[in-house]
Amino acid sequence: MSLNSLTPGQVNNWLYAPFSELDGITVKTPSDLSTSPVMRYLELMLETALANGGQIKATAKGNLPAALVKEASAFLPEFAVAPFERAISISEFAGANEDKFNALHYCRVLAEIAGIFKLKNNKFHVSAWAKRQYQQAGLESFFPLMLETAIYKYNWGYMDGWEDEIPLQQFWLFMIWRLQHHESHERLVDEMTQAFPDLLNELYEEEFISDKDKLSILIESRFIQRFLQFFGVVMVDPRRFVDGKRVVPQINCLRLFHETFEFSVG
Protein backbone atom coordinates (compact mmCIF):
# COMPACT_ATOMS: atom_id res chain seq x y z
CA MET A 1 0.00 0.00 0.00
CA SER A 2 1.33 3.41 -0.95
CA LEU A 3 0.52 6.78 0.51
CA ASN A 4 1.58 8.50 -2.71
CA SER A 5 -1.91 9.86 -3.22
CA LEU A 6 -1.71 11.63 0.15
CA THR A 7 0.68 14.52 0.61
CA PRO A 8 2.39 15.03 4.00
CA GLY A 9 0.11 18.02 4.49
CA GLN A 10 -2.93 15.87 3.76
CA VAL A 11 -1.88 13.24 6.29
CA ASN A 12 -1.23 15.94 8.87
CA ASN A 13 -4.66 17.44 8.19
CA TRP A 14 -6.41 14.09 8.62
CA LEU A 15 -4.61 13.40 11.88
CA TYR A 16 -4.87 16.78 13.56
CA ALA A 17 -7.44 19.06 11.91
CA PRO A 18 -10.83 19.65 13.53
CA PHE A 19 -13.91 18.09 11.98
CA SER A 20 -14.88 21.26 10.12
CA GLU A 21 -11.46 21.74 8.49
CA LEU A 22 -10.74 18.32 6.98
CA ASP A 23 -9.33 18.30 3.43
CA GLY A 24 -10.06 15.80 0.67
CA ILE A 25 -13.27 14.58 2.26
CA THR A 26 -16.84 15.82 2.29
CA VAL A 27 -18.94 14.47 5.15
CA LYS A 28 -22.59 14.57 4.17
CA THR A 29 -25.84 13.82 5.98
CA PRO A 30 -27.82 11.01 4.32
CA SER A 31 -31.43 11.86 3.55
CA ASP A 32 -32.66 8.58 5.07
CA LEU A 33 -31.23 7.60 8.47
CA SER A 34 -33.74 4.85 9.21
CA THR A 35 -31.06 2.13 8.98
CA SER A 36 -28.68 3.86 11.40
CA PRO A 37 -29.09 2.33 14.89
CA VAL A 38 -27.60 5.33 16.69
CA MET A 39 -29.82 7.83 14.90
CA ARG A 40 -32.97 5.72 15.30
CA TYR A 41 -32.33 5.43 19.04
CA LEU A 42 -31.74 9.18 19.27
CA GLU A 43 -35.01 9.82 17.45
CA LEU A 44 -36.83 7.51 19.87
CA MET A 45 -35.31 9.31 22.84
CA LEU A 46 -36.31 12.70 21.44
CA GLU A 47 -39.86 11.62 20.58
CA THR A 48 -40.33 9.96 23.97
CA ALA A 49 -39.09 13.04 25.80
CA LEU A 50 -41.15 15.50 23.79
CA ALA A 51 -44.25 13.42 24.44
CA ASN A 52 -43.56 13.73 28.18
CA GLY A 53 -42.86 17.40 28.67
CA GLY A 54 -39.28 17.26 27.38
CA GLN A 55 -38.00 14.60 29.75
CA ILE A 56 -37.55 10.86 30.26
CA LYS A 57 -37.60 9.38 33.73
CA ALA A 58 -34.38 7.48 34.38
CA THR A 59 -33.99 4.25 36.31
CA ALA A 60 -32.46 4.19 39.78
CA LYS A 61 -29.08 3.50 38.10
CA GLY A 62 -29.45 6.50 35.81
CA ASN A 63 -30.27 4.50 32.70
CA LEU A 64 -33.05 4.70 30.14
CA PRO A 65 -36.34 3.10 31.26
CA ALA A 66 -37.33 -0.45 30.33
CA ALA A 67 -40.24 0.65 28.12
CA LEU A 68 -37.95 2.70 25.89
CA VAL A 69 -35.37 -0.08 25.82
CA LYS A 70 -38.06 -2.48 24.63
CA GLU A 71 -39.10 -0.09 21.85
CA ALA A 72 -35.48 0.32 20.76
CA SER A 73 -34.96 -3.45 20.73
CA ALA A 74 -37.86 -3.80 18.31
CA PHE A 75 -35.91 -1.84 15.67
CA LEU A 76 -33.38 -4.66 15.23
CA PRO A 77 -35.07 -6.41 12.24
CA GLU A 78 -34.77 -3.16 10.28
CA PHE A 79 -30.97 -3.01 10.55
CA ALA A 80 -28.38 -4.64 8.29
CA VAL A 81 -26.92 -6.61 11.22
CA ALA A 82 -30.23 -8.42 11.84
CA PRO A 83 -29.30 -11.72 10.07
CA PHE A 84 -26.39 -12.15 12.49
CA GLU A 85 -28.18 -11.09 15.67
CA ARG A 86 -30.32 -14.13 16.37
CA ALA A 87 -29.00 -14.64 19.90
CA ILE A 88 -30.67 -11.63 21.50
CA SER A 89 -29.13 -12.42 24.89
CA ILE A 90 -25.69 -11.43 23.53
CA SER A 91 -26.80 -8.89 20.96
CA GLU A 92 -25.33 -5.38 20.89
CA PHE A 93 -28.59 -4.14 19.32
CA ALA A 94 -31.22 -5.40 21.76
CA GLY A 95 -31.60 -6.10 25.46
CA ALA A 96 -33.89 -6.16 28.45
CA ASN A 97 -32.26 -3.07 29.91
CA GLU A 98 -29.70 -0.46 28.88
CA ASP A 99 -26.85 -2.30 30.62
CA LYS A 100 -27.36 -5.24 28.24
CA PHE A 101 -27.92 -3.10 25.13
CA ASN A 102 -24.56 -1.66 24.07
CA ALA A 103 -25.65 0.23 20.95
CA LEU A 104 -28.42 2.04 22.84
CA HIS A 105 -26.09 2.82 25.75
CA TYR A 106 -23.54 4.17 23.26
CA CYS A 107 -26.20 6.44 21.74
CA ARG A 108 -27.33 7.71 25.13
CA VAL A 109 -23.76 8.49 26.18
CA LEU A 110 -23.10 10.32 22.90
CA ALA A 111 -26.32 12.31 23.28
CA GLU A 112 -25.25 13.43 26.74
CA ILE A 113 -21.69 14.30 25.68
CA ALA A 114 -23.13 16.30 22.76
CA GLY A 115 -25.41 18.19 25.14
CA ILE A 116 -28.62 17.01 23.49
CA PHE A 117 -29.79 15.47 26.77
CA LYS A 118 -28.85 16.26 30.35
CA LEU A 119 -29.45 13.95 33.32
CA LYS A 120 -30.77 15.95 36.25
CA ASN A 121 -32.87 14.90 39.24
CA ASN A 122 -33.06 11.35 37.85
CA LYS A 123 -34.57 12.53 34.56
CA PHE A 124 -33.12 12.95 31.08
CA HIS A 125 -34.03 16.45 29.92
CA VAL A 126 -33.89 17.57 26.29
CA SER A 127 -31.80 20.72 26.06
CA ALA A 128 -33.75 23.77 24.89
CA TRP A 129 -31.56 24.25 21.81
CA ALA A 130 -31.91 20.56 20.87
CA LYS A 131 -35.69 20.72 21.17
CA ARG A 132 -35.80 23.77 18.86
CA GLN A 133 -33.39 22.20 16.39
CA TYR A 134 -35.31 18.93 16.24
CA GLN A 135 -38.63 20.66 15.71
CA GLN A 136 -37.25 23.02 13.06
CA ALA A 137 -34.68 20.89 11.19
CA GLY A 138 -35.47 17.27 12.12
CA LEU A 139 -33.36 14.31 13.14
CA GLU A 140 -30.92 14.74 10.23
CA SER A 141 -29.62 17.97 11.73
CA PHE A 142 -28.06 16.00 14.63
CA PHE A 143 -26.12 13.57 12.44
CA PRO A 144 -22.93 15.67 12.01
CA LEU A 145 -22.89 16.46 15.74
CA MET A 146 -23.32 12.83 16.78
CA LEU A 147 -20.62 11.76 14.33
CA GLU A 148 -18.20 14.43 15.53
CA THR A 149 -18.93 13.58 19.16
CA ALA A 150 -18.27 9.88 18.54
CA ILE A 151 -14.95 10.63 16.86
CA TYR A 152 -13.48 13.41 18.95
CA LYS A 153 -15.12 13.36 22.38
CA TYR A 154 -16.05 9.75 23.16
CA ASN A 155 -13.58 7.33 24.77
CA TRP A 156 -13.30 4.50 22.21
CA GLY A 157 -11.97 2.11 24.86
CA TYR A 158 -14.94 2.63 27.18
CA MET A 159 -16.80 -0.56 26.31
CA ASP A 160 -14.01 -3.12 26.09
CA GLY A 161 -11.67 -4.78 28.56
CA TRP A 162 -8.39 -3.63 27.01
CA GLU A 163 -6.37 -1.10 28.97
CA ASP A 164 -4.52 0.20 25.92
CA GLU A 165 -5.15 3.88 25.29
CA ILE A 166 -3.86 4.09 21.74
CA PRO A 167 -5.33 7.09 19.87
CA LEU A 168 -7.27 5.18 17.21
CA GLN A 169 -9.63 8.13 16.83
CA GLN A 170 -6.76 10.11 15.35
CA PHE A 171 -6.67 7.70 12.40
CA TRP A 172 -10.42 7.42 11.80
CA LEU A 173 -10.41 9.19 8.44
CA PHE A 174 -7.41 7.28 7.12
CA MET A 175 -9.12 3.99 8.06
CA ILE A 176 -12.39 5.00 6.39
CA TRP A 177 -10.46 6.06 3.29
CA ARG A 178 -8.86 2.63 3.07
CA LEU A 179 -12.06 0.71 3.80
CA GLN A 180 -13.87 2.35 0.89
CA HIS A 181 -11.18 0.86 -1.38
CA HIS A 182 -11.27 -2.77 -0.28
CA GLU A 183 -13.75 -3.43 2.60
CA SER A 184 -11.20 -5.74 4.23
CA HIS A 185 -10.37 -5.77 7.92
CA GLU A 186 -7.20 -7.77 7.28
CA ARG A 187 -5.89 -5.33 4.66
CA LEU A 188 -6.81 -2.37 6.84
CA VAL A 189 -4.67 -3.68 9.69
CA ASP A 190 -1.76 -4.28 7.29
CA GLU A 191 -2.06 -0.74 5.96
CA MET A 192 -2.24 0.78 9.42
CA THR A 193 0.92 -1.00 10.56
CA GLN A 194 2.73 -0.01 7.35
CA ALA A 195 1.66 3.62 7.42
CA PHE A 196 1.90 4.16 11.20
CA PRO A 197 4.32 1.53 12.59
CA ASP A 198 4.83 3.47 15.84
CA LEU A 199 1.27 2.53 16.84
CA LEU A 200 2.48 -0.96 17.72
CA ASN A 201 4.95 0.51 20.22
CA GLU A 202 2.09 2.10 22.15
CA LEU A 203 0.42 -1.24 22.93
CA TYR A 204 0.89 -3.07 26.21
CA GLU A 205 2.75 -6.31 25.57
CA GLU A 206 0.73 -9.50 25.97
CA GLU A 207 2.13 -12.96 26.55
CA PHE A 208 -0.05 -14.88 24.12
CA ILE A 209 -0.85 -12.35 21.40
CA SER A 210 1.32 -10.35 19.01
CA ASP A 211 1.16 -6.58 18.89
CA LYS A 212 -0.27 -6.68 15.37
CA ASP A 213 -2.99 -9.16 16.34
CA LYS A 214 -3.88 -7.00 19.32
CA LEU A 215 -4.11 -3.92 17.12
CA SER A 216 -6.37 -5.92 14.83
CA ILE A 217 -8.71 -6.72 17.72
CA LEU A 218 -8.80 -3.09 18.87
CA ILE A 219 -9.55 -1.80 15.37
CA GLU A 220 -12.36 -4.33 14.98
CA SER A 221 -13.88 -3.63 18.40
CA ARG A 222 -13.42 0.12 18.76
CA PHE A 223 -13.57 1.38 15.18
CA ILE A 224 -15.49 -1.11 13.06
CA GLN A 225 -18.04 -2.62 15.43
CA ARG A 226 -18.59 0.09 18.03
CA PHE A 227 -18.41 3.08 15.75
CA LEU A 228 -19.11 2.31 12.11
CA GLN A 229 -21.53 -0.55 12.78
CA PHE A 230 -23.36 1.30 15.56
CA PHE A 231 -23.89 4.18 13.12
CA GLY A 232 -25.11 1.72 10.49
CA VAL A 233 -22.56 2.60 7.82
CA VAL A 234 -21.00 -0.89 7.69
CA MET A 235 -21.98 -4.46 8.44
CA VAL A 236 -19.51 -7.09 9.58
CA ASP A 237 -20.13 -10.78 9.05
CA PRO A 238 -19.22 -12.17 12.50
CA ARG A 239 -18.70 -15.70 11.24
CA ARG A 240 -15.11 -16.90 11.42
CA PHE A 241 -15.81 -20.39 10.09
CA VAL A 242 -18.04 -21.33 7.15
CA ASP A 243 -18.54 -25.01 6.26
CA GLY A 244 -15.74 -25.89 8.67
CA LYS A 245 -13.25 -23.57 7.00
CA ARG A 246 -11.79 -20.43 8.53
CA VAL A 247 -12.78 -17.26 6.65
CA VAL A 248 -11.31 -13.76 6.72
CA PRO A 249 -13.66 -11.20 8.31
CA GLN A 250 -15.22 -9.08 5.59
CA ILE A 251 -16.71 -5.64 6.01
CA ASN A 252 -19.64 -4.54 3.87
CA CYS A 253 -19.74 -0.77 3.37
CA LEU A 254 -23.44 0.05 3.25
CA ARG A 255 -25.48 2.78 1.58
CA LEU A 256 -24.97 5.14 4.51
CA PHE A 257 -21.19 4.76 4.22
CA HIS A 258 -21.10 5.92 0.61
CA GLU A 259 -23.67 8.67 1.20
CA THR A 260 -21.77 10.02 4.21
CA PHE A 261 -18.12 9.95 3.13
CA GLU A 262 -17.17 11.40 -0.25
CA PHE A 263 -13.42 11.52 -0.95
CA SER A 264 -11.65 13.72 -3.46
CA VAL A 265 -8.31 11.94 -3.09
CA GLY A 266 -7.36 8.65 -4.76
PDB file of N, CA, C and O in Angstrom, residues 16-71:
ATOM      1  N   TYR A  16      -4.814  15.731  12.541  1.00  0.00           N
ATOM      2  CA  TYR A  16      -4.869  16.784  13.564  1.00  0.00           C
ATOM      3  C   TYR A  16      -5.923  17.867  13.341  1.00  0.00           C
ATOM      4  O   TYR A  16      -6.222  18.614  14.267  1.00  0.00           O
ATOM      5  N   ALA A  17      -6.489  17.975  12.153  1.00  0.00           N
ATOM      6  CA  ALA A  17      -7.441  19.059  11.905  1.00  0.00           C
ATOM      7  C   ALA A  17      -8.781  18.787  12.575  1.00  0.00           C
ATOM      8  O   ALA A  17      -9.192  17.629  12.722  1.00  0.00           O
ATOM      9  N   PRO A  18      -9.475  19.835  12.981  1.00  0.00           N
ATOM     10  CA  PRO A  18     -10.830  19.647  13.531  1.00  0.00           C
ATOM     11  C   PRO A  18     -11.788  19.183  12.441  1.00  0.00           C
ATOM     12  O   PRO A  18     -11.499  19.293  11.245  1.00  0.00           O
ATOM     13  N   PHE A  19     -12.923  18.694  12.873  1.00  0.00           N
ATOM     14  CA  PHE A  19     -13.911  18.091  11.976  1.00  0.00           C
ATOM     15  C   PHE A  19     -14.299  19.022  10.829  1.00  0.00           C
ATOM     16  O   PHE A  19     -14.487  18.582   9.690  1.00  0.00           O
ATOM     17  N   SER A  20     -14.401  20.294  11.111  1.00  0.00           N
ATOM     18  CA  SER A  20     -14.879  21.262  10.115  1.00  0.00           C
ATOM     19  C   SER A  20     -13.805  21.699   9.125  1.00  0.00           C
ATOM     20  O   SER A  20     -14.100  22.419   8.166  1.00  0.00           O
ATOM     21  N   GLU A  21     -12.559  21.267   9.345  1.00  0.00           N
ATOM     22  CA  GLU A  21     -11.462  21.738   8.493  1.00  0.00           C
ATOM     23  C   GLU A  21     -10.729  20.604   7.783  1.00  0.00           C
ATOM     24  O   GLU A  21      -9.593  20.762   7.330  1.00  0.00           O
ATOM     25  N   LEU A  22     -11.365  19.452   7.632  1.00  0.00           N
ATOM     26  CA  LEU A  22     -10.738  18.316   6.979  1.00  0.00           C
ATOM     27  C   LEU A  22     -10.672  18.526   5.469  1.00  0.00           C
ATOM     28  O   LEU A  22     -11.626  18.997   4.858  1.00  0.00           O
ATOM     29  N   ASP A  23      -9.537  18.157   4.866  1.00  0.00           N
ATOM     30  CA  ASP A  23      -9.335  18.300   3.431  1.00  0.00           C
ATOM     31  C   ASP A  23      -9.517  16.967   2.720  1.00  0.00           C
ATOM     32  O   ASP A  23      -9.229  15.908   3.273  1.00  0.00           O
ATOM     33  N   GLY A  24      -9.979  17.007   1.482  1.00  0.00           N
ATOM     34  CA  GLY A  24     -10.063  15.802   0.667  1.00  0.00           C
ATOM     35  C   GLY A  24     -11.225  14.901   1.005  1.00  0.00           C
ATOM     36  O   GLY A  24     -11.331  13.786   0.512  1.00  0.00           O
ATOM     37  N   ILE A  25     -12.115  15.372   1.841  1.00  0.00           N
ATOM     38  CA  ILE A  25     -13.273  14.582   2.257  1.00  0.00           C
ATOM     39  C   ILE A  25     -14.462  15.517   2.482  1.00  0.00           C
ATOM     40  O   ILE A  25     -14.320  16.587   3.070  1.00  0.00           O
ATOM     41  N   THR A  26     -15.595  15.117   1.985  1.00  0.00           N
ATOM     42  CA  THR A  26     -16.841  15.819   2.289  1.00  0.00           C
ATOM     43  C   THR A  26     -17.708  14.866   3.096  1.00  0.00           C
ATOM     44  O   THR A  26     -17.997  13.758   2.655  1.00  0.00           O
ATOM     45  N   VAL A  27     -18.067  15.287   4.299  1.00  0.00           N
ATOM     46  CA  VAL A  27     -18.936  14.474   5.155  1.00  0.00           C
ATOM     47  C   VAL A  27     -20.358  14.998   5.006  1.00  0.00           C
ATOM     48  O   VAL A  27     -20.649  16.142   5.352  1.00  0.00           O
ATOM     49  N   LYS A  28     -21.222  14.169   4.460  1.00  0.00           N
ATOM     50  CA  LYS A  28     -22.591  14.571   4.169  1.00  0.00           C
ATOM     51  C   LYS A  28     -23.576  13.902   5.137  1.00  0.00           C
ATOM     52  O   LYS A  28     -23.248  12.899   5.779  1.00  0.00           O
ATOM     53  N   THR A  29     -24.768  14.424   5.186  1.00  0.00           N
ATOM     54  CA  THR A  29     -25.836  13.817   5.978  1.00  0.00           C
ATOM     55  C   THR A  29     -26.785  13.081   5.040  1.00  0.00           C
ATOM     56  O   THR A  29     -27.399  13.706   4.171  1.00  0.00           O
ATOM     57  N   PRO A  30     -26.887  11.768   5.168  1.00  0.00           N
ATOM     58  CA  PRO A  30     -27.822  11.015   4.315  1.00  0.00           C
ATOM     59  C   PRO A  30     -29.258  11.480   4.515  1.00  0.00           C
ATOM     60  O   PRO A  30     -29.638  11.897   5.616  1.00  0.00           O
ATOM     61  N   SER A  31     -30.039  11.403   3.459  1.00  0.00           N
ATOM     62  CA  SER A  31     -31.425  11.858   3.547  1.00  0.00           C
ATOM     63  C   SER A  31     -32.303  10.877   4.330  1.00  0.00           C
ATOM     64  O   SER A  31     -33.326  11.257   4.896  1.00  0.00           O
ATOM     65  N   ASP A  32     -31.886   9.606   4.377  1.00  0.00           N
ATOM     66  CA  ASP A  32     -32.659   8.580   5.073  1.00  0.00           C
ATOM     67  C   ASP A  32     -31.764   7.896   6.105  1.00  0.00           C
ATOM     68  O   ASP A  32     -30.844   7.165   5.752  1.00  0.00           O
ATOM     69  N   LEU A  33     -32.046   8.154   7.380  1.00  0.00           N
ATOM     70  CA  LEU A  33     -31.232   7.599   8.470  1.00  0.00           C
ATOM     71  C   LEU A  33     -31.919   6.443   9.183  1.00  0.00           C
ATOM     72  O   LEU A  33     -31.511   6.042  10.265  1.00  0.00           O
ATOM     73  N   SER A  34     -32.941   5.880   8.553  1.00  0.00           N
ATOM     74  CA  SER A  34     -33.740   4.848   9.211  1.00  0.00           C
ATOM     75  C   SER A  34     -32.960   3.564   9.476  1.00  0.00           C
ATOM     76  O   SER A  34     -33.350   2.769  10.332  1.00  0.00           O
ATOM     77  N   THR A  35     -31.846   3.343   8.767  1.00  0.00           N
ATOM     78  CA  THR A  35     -31.056   2.126   8.978  1.00  0.00           C
ATOM     79  C   THR A  35     -29.844   2.367   9.880  1.00  0.00           C
ATOM     80  O   THR A  35     -28.992   1.494  10.019  1.00  0.00           O
ATOM     81  N   SER A  36     -29.769   3.543  10.472  1.00  0.00           N
ATOM     82  CA  SER A  36     -28.684   3.859  11.405  1.00  0.00           C
ATOM     83  C   SER A  36     -29.160   3.625  12.833  1.00  0.00           C
ATOM     84  O   SER A  36     -30.003   4.373  13.338  1.00  0.00           O
ATOM     85  N   PRO A  37     -28.655   2.588  13.511  1.00  0.00           N
ATOM     86  CA  PRO A  37     -29.094   2.330  14.885  1.00  0.00           C
ATOM     87  C   PRO A  37     -28.969   3.545  15.798  1.00  0.00           C
ATOM     88  O   PRO A  37     -29.932   3.915  16.486  1.00  0.00           O
ATOM     89  N   VAL A  38     -27.810   4.188  15.800  1.00  0.00           N
ATOM     90  CA  VAL A  38     -27.598   5.329  16.689  1.00  0.00           C
ATOM     91  C   VAL A  38     -28.627   6.422  16.450  1.00  0.00           C
ATOM     92  O   VAL A  38     -29.210   6.974  17.398  1.00  0.00           O
ATOM     93  N   MET A  39     -28.891   6.726  15.188  1.00  0.00           N
ATOM     94  CA  MET A  39     -29.821   7.827  14.900  1.00  0.00           C
ATOM     95  C   MET A  39     -31.270   7.430  15.182  1.00  0.00           C
ATOM     96  O   MET A  39     -32.071   8.253  15.617  1.00  0.00           O
ATOM     97  N   ARG A  40     -31.615   6.172  14.964  1.00  0.00           N
ATOM     98  CA  ARG A  40     -32.968   5.716  15.300  1.00  0.00           C
ATOM     99  C   ARG A  40     -33.195   5.778  16.813  1.00  0.00           C
ATOM    100  O   ARG A  40     -34.276   6.158  17.276  1.00  0.00           O
ATOM    101  N   TYR A  41     -32.197   5.381  17.577  1.00  0.00           N
ATOM    102  CA  TYR A  41     -32.326   5.430  19.039  1.00  0.00           C
ATOM    103  C   TYR A  41     -32.443   6.880  19.510  1.00  0.00           C
ATOM    104  O   TYR A  41     -33.224   7.180  20.415  1.00  0.00           O
ATOM    105  N   LEU A  42     -31.659   7.762  18.892  1.00  0.00           N
ATOM    106  CA  LEU A  42     -31.736   9.177  19.270  1.00  0.00           C
ATOM    107  C   LEU A  42     -33.125   9.732  18.964  1.00  0.00           C
ATOM    108  O   LEU A  42     -33.708  10.462  19.779  1.00  0.00           O
ATOM    109  N   GLU A  43     -33.663   9.369  17.817  1.00  0.00           N
ATOM    110  CA  GLU A  43     -35.009   9.818  17.448  1.00  0.00           C
ATOM    111  C   GLU A  43     -36.035   9.319  18.464  1.00  0.00           C
ATOM    112  O   GLU A  43     -36.931  10.072  18.878  1.00  0.00           O
ATOM    113  N   LEU A  44     -35.914   8.075  18.872  1.00  0.00           N
ATOM    114  CA  LEU A  44     -36.831   7.509  19.866  1.00  0.00           C
ATOM    115  C   LEU A  44     -36.722   8.259  21.189  1.00  0.00           C
ATOM    116  O   LEU A  44     -37.746   8.570  21.832  1.00  0.00           O
ATOM    117  N   MET A  45     -35.493   8.560  21.599  1.00  0.00           N
ATOM    118  CA  MET A  45     -35.306   9.312  22.842  1.00  0.00           C
ATOM    119  C   MET A  45     -35.945  10.698  22.744  1.00  0.00           C
ATOM    120  O   MET A  45     -36.622  11.148  23.676  1.00  0.00           O
ATOM    121  N   LEU A  46     -35.742  11.364  21.615  1.00  0.00           N
ATOM    122  CA  LEU A  46     -36.305  12.701  21.443  1.00  0.00           C
ATOM    123  C   LEU A  46     -37.838  12.664  21.419  1.00  0.00           C
ATOM    124  O   LEU A  46     -38.500  13.469  22.091  1.00  0.00           O
ATOM    125  N   GLU A  47     -38.393  11.727  20.672  1.00  0.00           N
ATOM    126  CA  GLU A  47     -39.855  11.621  20.579  1.00  0.00           C
ATOM    127  C   GLU A  47     -40.470  11.269  21.926  1.00  0.00           C
ATOM    128  O   GLU A  47     -41.517  11.807  22.316  1.00  0.00           O
ATOM    129  N   THR A  48     -39.829  10.359  22.652  1.00  0.00           N
ATOM    130  CA  THR A  48     -40.330   9.959  23.968  1.00  0.00           C
ATOM    131  C   THR A  48     -40.308  11.140  24.931  1.00  0.00           C
ATOM    132  O   THR A  48     -41.266  11.379  25.673  1.00  0.00           O
ATOM    133  N   ALA A  49     -39.209  11.885  24.908  1.00  0.00           N
ATOM    134  CA  ALA A  49     -39.085  13.038  25.804  1.00  0.00           C
ATOM    135  C   ALA A  49     -40.106  14.117  25.462  1.00  0.00           C
ATOM    136  O   ALA A  49     -40.785  14.653  26.351  1.00  0.00           O
ATOM    137  N   LEU A  50     -40.241  14.422  24.184  1.00  0.00           N
ATOM    138  CA  LEU A  50     -41.148  15.497  23.788  1.00  0.00           C
ATOM    139  C   LEU A  50     -42.615  15.149  24.068  1.00  0.00           C
ATOM    140  O   LEU A  50     -43.444  16.038  24.249  1.00  0.00           O
ATOM    141  N   ALA A  51     -42.893  13.855  24.107  1.00  0.00           N
ATOM    142  CA  ALA A  51     -44.252  13.419  24.437  1.00  0.00           C
ATOM    143  C   ALA A  51     -44.508  13.450  25.944  1.00  0.00           C
ATOM    144  O   ALA A  51     -45.636  13.249  26.400  1.00  0.00           O
ATOM    145  N   ASN A  52     -43.445  13.721  26.709  1.00  0.00           N
ATOM    146  CA  ASN A  52     -43.558  13.733  28.178  1.00  0.00           C
ATOM    147  C   ASN A  52     -42.964  15.009  28.768  1.00  0.00           C
ATOM    148  O   ASN A  52     -42.194  14.966  29.744  1.00  0.00           O
ATOM    149  N   GLY A  53     -43.285  16.112  28.134  1.00  0.00           N
ATOM    150  CA  GLY A  53     -42.856  17.401  28.672  1.00  0.00           C
ATOM    151  C   GLY A  53     -41.377  17.672  28.551  1.00  0.00           C
ATOM    152  O   GLY A  53     -40.819  18.467  29.331  1.00  0.00           O
ATOM    153  N   GLY A  54     -40.706  17.012  27.609  1.00  0.00           N
ATOM    154  CA  GLY A  54     -39.280  17.261  27.383  1.00  0.00           C
ATOM    155  C   GLY A  54     -38.349  16.464  28.270  1.00  0.00           C
ATOM    156  O   GLY A  54     -37.170  16.796  28.400  1.00  0.00           O
ATOM    157  N   GLN A  55     -38.847  15.380  28.856  1.00  0.00           N
ATOM    158  CA  GLN A  55     -38.000  14.600  29.750  1.00  0.00           C
ATOM    159  C   GLN A  55     -38.350  13.115  29.716  1.00  0.00           C
ATOM    160  O   GLN A  55     -39.427  12.716  29.291  1.00  0.00           O
ATOM    161  N   ILE A  56     -37.387  12.307  30.137  1.00  0.00           N
ATOM    162  CA  ILE A  56     -37.548  10.861  30.255  1.00  0.00           C
ATOM    163  C   ILE A  56     -37.110  10.474  31.663  1.00  0.00           C
ATOM    164  O   ILE A  56     -35.992  10.800  32.076  1.00  0.00           O
ATOM    165  N   LYS A  57     -37.959   9.800  32.376  1.00  0.00           N
ATOM    166  CA  LYS A  57     -37.598   9.378  33.729  1.00  0.00           C
ATOM    167  C   LYS A  57     -36.551   8.278  33.670  1.00  0.00           C
ATOM    168  O   LYS A  57     -36.719   7.275  32.981  1.00  0.00           O
ATOM    169  N   ALA A  58     -35.463   8.458  34.376  1.00  0.00           N
ATOM    170  CA  ALA A  58     -34.377   7.483  34.382  1.00  0.00           C
ATOM    171  C   ALA A  58     -34.627   6.403  35.428  1.00  0.00           C
ATOM    172  O   ALA A  58     -35.445   6.569  36.341  1.00  0.00           O
ATOM    173  N   THR A  59     -33.926   5.300  35.293  1.00  0.00           N
ATOM    174  CA  THR A  59     -33.989   4.252  36.308  1.00  0.00           C
ATOM    175  C   THR A  59     -33.169   4.681  37.520  1.00  0.00           C
ATOM    176  O   THR A  59     -32.479   5.710  37.495  1.00  0.00           O
ATOM    177  N   ALA A  60     -33.225   3.874  38.574  1.00  0.00           N
ATOM    178  CA  ALA A  60     -32.459   4.194  39.779  1.00  0.00           C
ATOM    179  C   ALA A  60     -30.955   4.251  39.487  1.00  0.00           C
ATOM    180  O   ALA A  60     -30.207   4.973  40.157  1.00  0.00           O
ATOM    181  N   LYS A  61     -30.505   3.502  38.466  1.00  0.00           N
ATOM    182  CA  LYS A  61     -29.079   3.503  38.097  1.00  0.00           C
ATOM    183  C   LYS A  61     -28.725   4.636  37.145  1.00  0.00           C
ATOM    184  O   LYS A  61     -27.568   4.799  36.766  1.00  0.00           O
ATOM    185  N   GLY A  62     -29.724   5.411  36.733  1.00  0.00           N
ATOM    186  CA  GLY A  62     -29.454   6.499  35.806  1.00  0.00           C
ATOM    187  C   GLY A  62     -29.457   6.077  34.353  1.00  0.00           C
ATOM    188  O   GLY A  62     -28.833   6.727  33.509  1.00  0.00           O
ATOM    189  N   ASN A  63     -30.172   4.986  34.070  1.00  0.00           N
ATOM    190  CA  ASN A  63     -30.268   4.500  32.700  1.00  0.00           C
ATOM    191  C   ASN A  63     -31.638   4.812  32.104  1.00  0.00           C
ATOM    192  O   ASN A  63     -32.546   5.257  32.789  1.00  0.00           O
ATOM    193  N   LEU A  64     -31.773   4.525  30.811  1.00  0.00           N
ATOM    194  CA  LEU A  64     -33.052   4.701  30.143  1.00  0.00           C
ATOM    195  C   LEU A  64     -34.056   3.672  30.654  1.00  0.00           C
ATOM    196  O   LEU A  64     -33.677   2.543  30.995  1.00  0.00           O
ATOM    197  N   PRO A  65     -35.343   4.005  30.699  1.00  0.00           N
ATOM    198  CA  PRO A  65     -36.342   3.101  31.261  1.00  0.00           C
ATOM    199  C   PRO A  65     -36.598   1.881  30.383  1.00  0.00           C
ATOM    200  O   PRO A  65     -36.359   1.894  29.174  1.00  0.00           O
ATOM    201  N   ALA A  66     -37.122   0.830  31.004  1.00  0.00           N
ATOM    202  CA  ALA A  66     -37.334  -0.452  30.334  1.00  0.00           C
ATOM    203  C   ALA A  66     -38.269  -0.333  29.130  1.00  0.00           C
ATOM    204  O   ALA A  66     -38.076  -1.004  28.115  1.00  0.00           O
ATOM    205  N   ALA A  67     -39.283   0.518  29.233  1.00  0.00           N
ATOM    206  CA  ALA A  67     -40.242   0.651  28.122  1.00  0.00           C
ATOM    207  C   ALA A  67     -39.554   1.178  26.874  1.00  0.00           C
ATOM    208  O   ALA A  67     -39.804   0.703  25.756  1.00  0.00           O
ATOM    209  N   LEU A  68     -38.690   2.159  27.043  1.00  0.00           N
ATOM    210  CA  LEU A  68     -37.954   2.705  25.894  1.00  0.00           C
ATOM    211  C   LEU A  68     -36.968   1.679  25.348  1.00  0.00           C
ATOM    212  O   LEU A  68     -36.809   1.541  24.129  1.00  0.00           O
ATOM    213  N   VAL A  69     -36.311   0.959  26.240  1.00  0.00           N
ATOM    214  CA  VAL A  69     -35.369  -0.083  25.824  1.00  0.00           C
ATOM    215  C   VAL A  69     -36.078  -1.129  24.977  1.00  0.00           C
ATOM    216  O   VAL A  69     -35.559  -1.591  23.948  1.00  0.00           O
ATOM    217  N   LYS A  70     -37.286  -1.491  25.382  1.00  0.00           N
ATOM    218  CA  LYS A  70     -38.064  -2.480  24.631  1.00  0.00           C
ATOM    219  C   LYS A  70     -38.411  -1.965  23.239  1.00  0.00           C
ATOM    220  O   LYS A  70     -38.318  -2.696  22.247  1.00  0.00           O
ATOM    221  N   GLU A  71     -38.794  -0.694  23.154  1.00  0.00           N
ATOM    222  CA  GLU A  71     -39.096  -0.094  21.847  1.00  0.00           C
ATOM    223  C   GLU A  71     -37.863  -0.083  20.955  1.00  0.00           C
ATOM    224  O   GLU A  71     -37.941  -0.379  19.760  1.00  0.00           O
TER     225      GLU A  71
END
